[in-house]
Amino acid sequence: MTAGKQPDLDEIEAHFVALLERRMTRDAVDRWACRWLTDDSLSWDELSWWALDILCGIDLRHGPGGAYLHDDRQVRDWLVELRSRRAR
């Protein structure tokens, strides 16, 4: 994965997978996505923006110590949707 270069859809998709496979924490994925999403010097296509917007906030909980707002099933559904939209 790139260090300073704007990520492409392959890298964004890889972060969904890494999260679901527990290779990255929700906090790490959130920080990574928010870093890119909040950089006003970058330009994004609609699908990349949509996917980053999901990942930015993926660590939100229902309350202190509560369950995640979006469970793994929903994250998997988003990954399926991302892959479907990429294939169009």
PDB file of C-alpha atoms in Angstrom:
ATOM      1  CA  MET A   1       0.000   0.000   0.000  1.00  0.00           C
ATOM      2  CA  THR A   2       1.160   3.483  -0.713  1.00  0.00           C
ATOM      3  CA  ALA A   3       2.629   5.785   1.901  1.00  0.00           C
ATOM      4  CA  GLY A   4       2.016   9.262   0.522  1.00  0.00           C
ATOM      5  CA  LYS A   5       0.336   8.753  -2.833  1.00  0.00           C
ATOM      6  CA  GLN A   6      -3.437   9.052  -3.100  1.00  0.00           C
ATOM      7  CA  PRO A   7      -4.919   5.565  -2.787  1.00  0.00           C
ATOM      8  CA  ASP A   8      -6.785   3.974  -5.642  1.00  0.00           C
ATOM      9  CA  LEU A   9      -9.832   1.722  -5.440  1.00  0.00           C
ATOM     10  CA  ASP A  10      -7.633  -1.371  -5.068  1.00  0.00           C
ATOM     11  CA  GLU A  11      -6.088   0.056  -1.923  1.00  0.00           C
ATOM     12  CA  ILE A  12      -9.420   1.250  -0.560  1.00  0.00           C
ATOM     13  CA  GLU A  13     -10.923  -2.205  -1.138  1.00  0.00           C
ATOM     14  CA  ALA A  14      -7.890  -3.783   0.538  1.00  0.00           C
ATOM     15  CA  HIS A  15      -8.708  -1.824   3.696  1.00  0.00           C
ATOM     16  CA  PHE A  16     -12.222  -3.305   3.804  1.00  0.00           C
ATOM     17  CA  VAL A  17     -10.678  -6.757   3.480  1.00  0.00           C
ATOM     18  CA  ALA A  18      -7.964  -6.094   6.077  1.00  0.00           C
ATOM     19  CA  LEU A  19     -10.620  -4.938   8.525  1.00  0.00           C
ATOM     20  CA  LEU A  20     -12.799  -7.999   7.985  1.00  0.00           C
ATOM     21  CA  GLU A  21      -9.797 -10.331   8.242  1.00  0.00           C
ATOM     22  CA  ARG A  22      -8.725  -8.589  11.480  1.00  0.00           C
ATOM     23  CA  ARG A  23      -5.361  -7.563  10.000  1.00  0.00           C
ATOM     24  CA  MET A  24      -6.215  -3.937  10.791  1.00  0.00           C
ATOM     25  CA  THR A  25      -8.237  -2.494  13.640  1.00  0.00           C
ATOM     26  CA  ARG A  26     -11.296  -0.360  13.103  1.00  0.00           C
ATOM     27  CA  ASP A  27      -9.413   2.553  14.633  1.00  0.00           C
ATOM     28  CA  ALA A  28      -6.516   2.161  12.197  1.00  0.00           C
ATOM     29  CA  VAL A  29      -8.828   1.898   9.168  1.00  0.00           C
ATOM     30  CA  ASP A  30     -10.802   4.918  10.358  1.00  0.00           C
ATOM     31  CA  ARG A  31      -7.654   7.032  10.781  1.00  0.00           C
ATOM     32  CA  TRP A  32      -6.327   5.937   7.393  1.00  0.00           C
ATOM     33  CA  ALA A  33      -9.578   6.754   5.558  1.00  0.00           C
ATOM     34  CA  CYS A  34     -10.200  10.049   7.347  1.00  0.00           C
ATOM     35  CA  ARG A  35      -6.667  11.190   6.502  1.00  0.00           C
ATOM     36  CA  TRP A  36      -7.464  10.899   2.814  1.00  0.00           C
ATOM     37  CA  LEU A  37     -11.063  12.043   2.967  1.00  0.00           C
ATOM     38  CA  THR A  38     -10.195  15.297   4.713  1.00  0.00           C
ATOM     39  CA  ASP A  39      -7.341  16.256   2.373  1.00  0.00           C
ATOM     40  CA  ASP A  40      -8.889  19.089   0.356  1.00  0.00           C
ATOM     41  CA  SER A  41      -6.054  19.031  -2.175  1.00  0.00           C
ATOM     42  CA  LEU A  42      -7.229  15.676  -3.534  1.00  0.00           C
ATOM     43  CA  SER A  43      -9.926  14.899  -6.064  1.00  0.00           C
ATOM     44  CA  TRP A  44     -12.000  11.716  -5.833  1.00  0.00           C
ATOM     45  CA  ASP A  45     -14.300   9.840  -8.139  1.00  0.00           C
ATOM     46  CA  GLU A  46     -17.763   9.116  -6.724  1.00  0.00           C
ATOM     47  CA  LEU A  47     -17.094   5.475  -5.838  1.00  0.00           C
ATOM     48  CA  SER A  48     -13.810   6.185  -4.039  1.00  0.00           C
ATOM     49  CA  TRP A  49     -15.456   8.988  -2.069  1.00  0.00           C
ATOM     50  CA  TRP A  50     -18.362   6.712  -1.106  1.00  0.00           C
ATOM     51  CA  ALA A  51     -16.041   3.930   0.074  1.00  0.00           C
ATOM     52  CA  LEU A  52     -13.726   6.256   2.016  1.00  0.00           C
ATOM     53  CA  ASP A  53     -16.734   7.909   3.624  1.00  0.00           C
ATOM     54  CA  ILE A  54     -17.842   4.514   4.924  1.00  0.00           C
ATOM     55  CA  LEU A  55     -14.403   3.676   6.275  1.00  0.00           C
ATOM     56  CA  CYS A  56     -14.036   7.096   7.894  1.00  0.00           C
ATOM     57  CA  GLY A  57     -16.166   6.472  10.950  1.00  0.00           C
ATOM     58  CA  ILE A  58     -16.036   2.677  10.858  1.00  0.00           C
ATOM     59  CA  ASP A  59     -14.925   2.714  14.513  1.00  0.00           C
ATOM     60  CA  LEU A  60     -18.035   4.532  15.816  1.00  0.00           C
ATOM     61  CA  ARG A  61     -19.912   2.823  18.626  1.00  0.00           C
ATOM     62  CA  HIS A  62     -23.472   3.014  19.935  1.00  0.00           C
ATOM     63  CA  GLY A  63     -22.058   4.483  23.134  1.00  0.00           C
ATOM     64  CA  PRO A  64     -19.050   4.224  25.415  1.00  0.00           C
ATOM     65  CA  GLY A  65     -18.033   0.582  25.372  1.00  0.00           C
ATOM     66  CA  GLY A  66     -21.038  -0.314  23.218  1.00  0.00           C
ATOM     67  CA  ALA A  67     -21.203  -2.373  20.069  1.00  0.00           C
ATOM     68  CA  TYR A  68     -19.966  -0.887  16.834  1.00  0.00           C
ATOM     69  CA  LEU A  69     -22.524   1.167  14.963  1.00  0.00           C
ATOM     70  CA  HIS A  70     -21.860  -0.943  11.855  1.00  0.00           C
ATOM     71  CA  ASP A  71     -21.209  -4.645  12.422  1.00  0.00           C
ATOM     72  CA  ASP A  72     -19.045  -6.971  10.332  1.00  0.00           C
ATOM     73  CA  ARG A  73     -22.043  -8.132   8.315  1.00  0.00           C
ATOM     74  CA  GLN A  74     -22.749  -4.592   7.182  1.00  0.00           C
ATOM     75  CA  VAL A  75     -19.062  -4.059   6.380  1.00  0.00           C
ATOM     76  CA  ARG A  76     -19.113  -7.263   4.280  1.00  0.00           C
ATOM     77  CA  ASP A  77     -22.240  -6.013   2.494  1.00  0.00           C
ATOM     78  CA  TRP A  78     -20.477  -2.745   1.708  1.00  0.00           C
ATOM     79  CA  LEU A  79     -17.484  -4.660   0.363  1.00  0.00           C
ATOM     80  CA  VAL A  80     -19.795  -6.681  -1.894  1.00  0.00           C
ATOM     81  CA  GLU A  81     -21.427  -3.457  -3.078  1.00  0.00           C
ATOM     82  CA  LEU A  82     -18.040  -1.856  -3.727  1.00  0.00           C
ATOM     83  CA  ARG A  83     -16.946  -4.828  -5.803  1.00  0.00           C
ATOM     84  CA  SER A  84     -20.245  -4.848  -7.683  1.00  0.00           C
ATOM     85  CA  ARG A  85     -20.055  -1.142  -8.470  1.00  0.00           C
ATOM     86  CA  ARG A  86     -16.430  -1.514  -9.601  1.00  0.00           C
ATOM     87  CA  ALA A  87     -17.434  -4.246 -12.042  1.00  0.00           C
ATOM     88  CA  ARG A  88     -19.964  -2.036 -13.843  1.00  0.00           C
TER      89      ARG A  88
END
